[in-house]
Tab-separated table of C-alpha atoms in Angstrom:
chain	number	residue	atom	x	y	z
A	1	UNK	CA	13.792	228.134	203.101
A	2	UNK	CA	16.044	225.402	202.020
A	3	UNK	CA	17.694	223.908	204.351
A	4	UNK	CA	21.262	223.310	203.212
A	5	UNK	CA	23.992	221.157	204.533
A	6	UNK	CA	27.511	219.946	203.640
A	7	UNK	CA	27.846	216.562	202.763
A	8	UNK	CA	28.896	214.432	205.827
A	9	UNK	CA	27.930	210.987	204.864
A	10	UNK	CA	27.117	209.886	208.159
A	11	UNK	CA	24.156	207.670	209.498
A	12	UNK	CA	22.750	210.702	210.911
A	13	UNK	CA	22.670	212.574	207.510
A	14	UNK	CA	21.450	209.550	205.518
A	15	UNK	CA	18.610	209.280	207.974
A	16	UNK	CA	17.726	212.974	207.915
A	17	UNK	CA	17.412	212.757	203.719
A	18	UNK	CA	15.427	209.663	204.119
A	19	UNK	CA	13.037	211.345	206.847
A	20	UNK	CA	12.804	214.328	204.663
A	21	UNK	CA	11.818	212.331	201.494
A	22	UNK	CA	9.497	210.033	203.726
A	23	UNK	CA	7.613	213.210	204.623
A	24	UNK	CA	6.654	213.984	201.090
A	25	UNK	CA	9.069	216.691	200.451
A	26	UNK	CA	11.865	217.144	197.734
A	27	UNK	CA	15.659	216.725	198.249
A	28	UNK	CA	18.596	218.048	196.326
A	29	UNK	CA	21.565	215.431	196.260
A	30	UNK	CA	24.797	215.221	194.544
A	31	UNK	CA	25.533	212.334	192.464
A	32	UNK	CA	28.315	211.444	189.956
A	33	UNK	CA	26.582	212.864	187.006
A	34	UNK	CA	24.797	215.970	187.934
A	35	UNK	CA	22.845	217.057	191.030
A	36	UNK	CA	19.544	215.269	191.522
A	37	UNK	CA	16.058	216.207	192.556
A	38	UNK	CA	14.575	213.265	194.651
A	39	UNK	CA	11.145	212.418	196.175
A	40	UNK	CA	9.127	209.637	196.970
A	41	UNK	CA	7.619	207.992	193.727
A	42	UNK	CA	4.242	209.066	194.967
A	43	UNK	CA	5.212	212.675	195.217
A	44	UNK	CA	6.243	212.920	191.629
A	45	UNK	CA	3.710	215.574	191.294
A	46	UNK	CA	6.062	217.716	193.431
A	47	UNK	CA	8.877	216.681	190.828
A	48	UNK	CA	6.665	217.743	187.929
A	49	UNK	CA	6.152	221.014	189.314
A	50	UNK	CA	9.616	221.876	190.160
A	51	UNK	CA	10.770	220.659	186.763
A	52	UNK	CA	7.760	222.390	185.120
A	53	UNK	CA	7.213	219.587	182.995
A	54	UNK	CA	4.177	217.154	182.120
A	55	UNK	CA	3.798	213.356	182.576
A	56	UNK	CA	7.072	212.418	181.654
A	57	UNK	CA	8.220	209.254	183.807
A	58	UNK	CA	10.972	209.897	186.495
A	59	UNK	CA	13.832	207.320	186.820
A	60	UNK	CA	14.203	205.274	189.886
A	61	UNK	CA	17.104	205.558	192.066
A	62	UNK	CA	17.886	202.044	193.276
A	63	UNK	CA	20.823	200.629	195.413
A	64	UNK	CA	21.385	197.263	193.378
A	65	UNK	CA	20.453	195.238	190.667
A	66	UNK	CA	18.126	193.600	193.475
A	67	UNK	CA	16.263	196.371	193.804
A	68	UNK	CA	14.973	195.825	190.335
A	69	UNK	CA	14.287	192.675	190.456
A	70	UNK	CA	12.085	193.134	193.730
A	71	UNK	CA	10.356	196.125	191.640
A	72	UNK	CA	9.283	193.019	189.304
A	73	UNK	CA	11.065	194.557	186.156
A	74	UNK	CA	12.012	191.827	183.270
A	75	UNK	CA	15.819	191.957	183.132
A	76	UNK	CA	16.577	190.413	180.056
A	77	UNK	CA	20.423	189.403	179.511
A	78	UNK	CA	21.405	192.402	177.407
A	79	UNK	CA	20.310	194.502	180.536
A	80	UNK	CA	21.840	192.305	183.137
A	81	UNK	CA	25.081	192.669	181.532
A	82	UNK	CA	24.972	196.294	181.370
A	83	UNK	CA	24.070	196.438	184.692
A	84	UNK	CA	27.067	194.291	185.888
A	85	UNK	CA	29.336	196.232	184.007
A	86	UNK	CA	28.159	199.998	184.495
A	87	UNK	CA	26.741	199.959	187.791
A	88	UNK	CA	26.939	201.373	190.157
A	89	UNK	CA	27.368	204.513	187.663
A	90	UNK	CA	25.864	206.947	184.920
A	91	UNK	CA	23.666	204.196	183.215
A	92	UNK	CA	19.768	204.438	183.776
A	93	UNK	CA	17.972	201.274	182.330
A	94	UNK	CA	14.592	201.465	181.194
A	95	UNK	CA	12.840	198.103	181.586
A	96	UNK	CA	9.622	196.636	181.413
A	97	UNK	CA	7.787	196.307	184.647
A	98	UNK	CA	4.000	195.024	185.639
A	99	UNK	CA	3.194	198.808	185.982
A	100	UNK	CA	4.744	199.892	182.715
A	101	UNK	CA	8.381	201.194	181.900
A	102	UNK	CA	10.399	202.599	184.301
A	103	UNK	CA	13.854	203.618	184.391
A	104	UNK	CA	16.201	202.497	186.996
A	105	UNK	CA	19.560	203.890	187.917
A	106	UNK	CA	22.196	202.977	190.502
A	107	UNK	CA	24.065	205.872	191.386
A	108	UNK	CA	27.966	206.021	191.388
A	109	UNK	CA	28.035	208.447	194.127
A	110	UNK	CA	27.990	206.412	197.459
A	111	UNK	CA	26.008	208.841	199.497
A	112	UNK	CA	23.236	208.746	196.888
A	113	UNK	CA	23.263	204.933	196.879
A	114	UNK	CA	23.321	204.788	200.460
A	115	UNK	CA	20.221	207.069	200.853
A	116	UNK	CA	18.381	204.769	198.505
A	117	UNK	CA	19.626	201.793	200.010
A	118	UNK	CA	17.813	203.047	203.600
A	119	UNK	CA	14.693	204.162	202.172
A	120	UNK	CA	12.071	201.900	202.525
A	121	UNK	CA	10.105	203.255	199.680
A	122	UNK	CA	10.526	203.919	195.942
A	123	UNK	CA	12.576	206.863	195.095
A	124	UNK	CA	11.937	208.836	192.110
A	125	UNK	CA	14.649	210.942	190.665
A	126	UNK	CA	15.645	213.621	188.109
A	127	UNK	CA	18.436	216.209	187.287
A	128	UNK	CA	17.840	219.289	189.265
A	129	UNK	CA	16.869	221.731	186.909
A	130	UNK	CA	13.931	223.030	184.869
A	131	UNK	CA	13.102	221.398	181.747
A	132	UNK	CA	14.795	222.299	178.642
A	133	UNK	CA	17.661	223.891	180.535
A	134	UNK	CA	21.313	222.538	181.484
A	135	UNK	CA	21.626	220.079	184.163
A	136	UNK	CA	23.000	221.523	187.643
A	137	UNK	CA	26.704	220.466	188.272
A	138	UNK	CA	26.747	222.336	191.754
A	139	UNK	CA	24.446	222.481	194.424
A	140	UNK	CA	23.978	226.694	194.050
A	141	UNK	CA	23.185	225.908	190.424
A	142	UNK	CA	20.406	223.200	191.520
A	143	UNK	CA	19.257	225.713	194.033
A	144	UNK	CA	18.671	228.530	191.292
A	145	UNK	CA	17.076	226.209	189.270
A	146	UNK	CA	14.562	224.264	191.673
A	147	UNK	CA	15.321	225.614	195.054
A	148	UNK	CA	11.891	227.060	195.867
A	149	UNK	CA	10.326	223.543	195.798
A	150	UNK	CA	13.236	221.958	197.736
A	151	UNK	CA	13.381	221.362	201.543
A	152	UNK	CA	16.768	219.998	201.862
A	153	UNK	CA	19.868	220.312	199.810
A	154	UNK	CA	22.740	218.352	200.406
A	155	UNK	CA	26.181	220.303	199.115
A	156	UNK	CA	28.896	217.537	197.810
A	157	UNK	CA	30.671	219.949	195.632
A	158	UNK	CA	30.871	219.693	191.769
A	159	UNK	CA	29.416	216.681	190.196
A	160	UNK	CA	32.417	214.407	189.245
A	161	UNK	CA	31.089	214.143	185.401
A	162	UNK	CA	28.624	217.003	185.274
A	163	UNK	CA	26.943	215.496	182.609
A	164	UNK	CA	23.501	213.317	182.747
A	165	UNK	CA	23.424	209.617	182.787
A	166	UNK	CA	23.146	207.319	179.429
A	167	UNK	CA	19.430	206.117	178.925
A	168	UNK	CA	19.239	202.670	177.534
A	169	UNK	CA	15.760	201.174	176.748
A	170	UNK	CA	15.851	197.384	176.740
A	171	UNK	CA	12.613	195.688	175.880
A	172	UNK	CA	11.780	192.495	177.162
A	173	UNK	CA	13.105	190.432	174.035
A	174	UNK	CA	16.324	191.970	174.493
A	175	UNK	CA	16.339	194.722	171.742
A	176	UNK	CA	18.300	197.943	172.761
A	177	UNK	CA	17.836	201.478	172.261
A	178	UNK	CA	20.220	204.290	173.637
């Protein structure tokens, strides 16, 4: 059974979300785009099972551009300019790292950003829906889609934008692909 709580945004709730993620379980969180399904990056197999999708990579939620730098990502000037203009917000930048390409996003939702800032581990995220279905704009829609895989859900009301983030691939040489 999923434990669902109304968004309070206090330190205790942030810590509860981080501890749930740290234990390897999945969490539903509101973001400004759609509801997100989060896991420790090393628990991505659980995300795949919930989404019912293969080996597609998941984005990494980060608190700021500094976290992208600490991940070893190449941040060419076009990526830096996009991040400075649109982060926090509904933009995922796919960048080259020593481990391959990784999508990074700084969520515009304050609670989600505080959670990833508090986490001392990489946080993988995806929209809270099964592959090929519409993304969830409410916690009820998210729970209907993936609730059987989730340990904790935070209800923050309807997502502000109710649409996924824009994804931009920025190659090390600066070439952009939306």
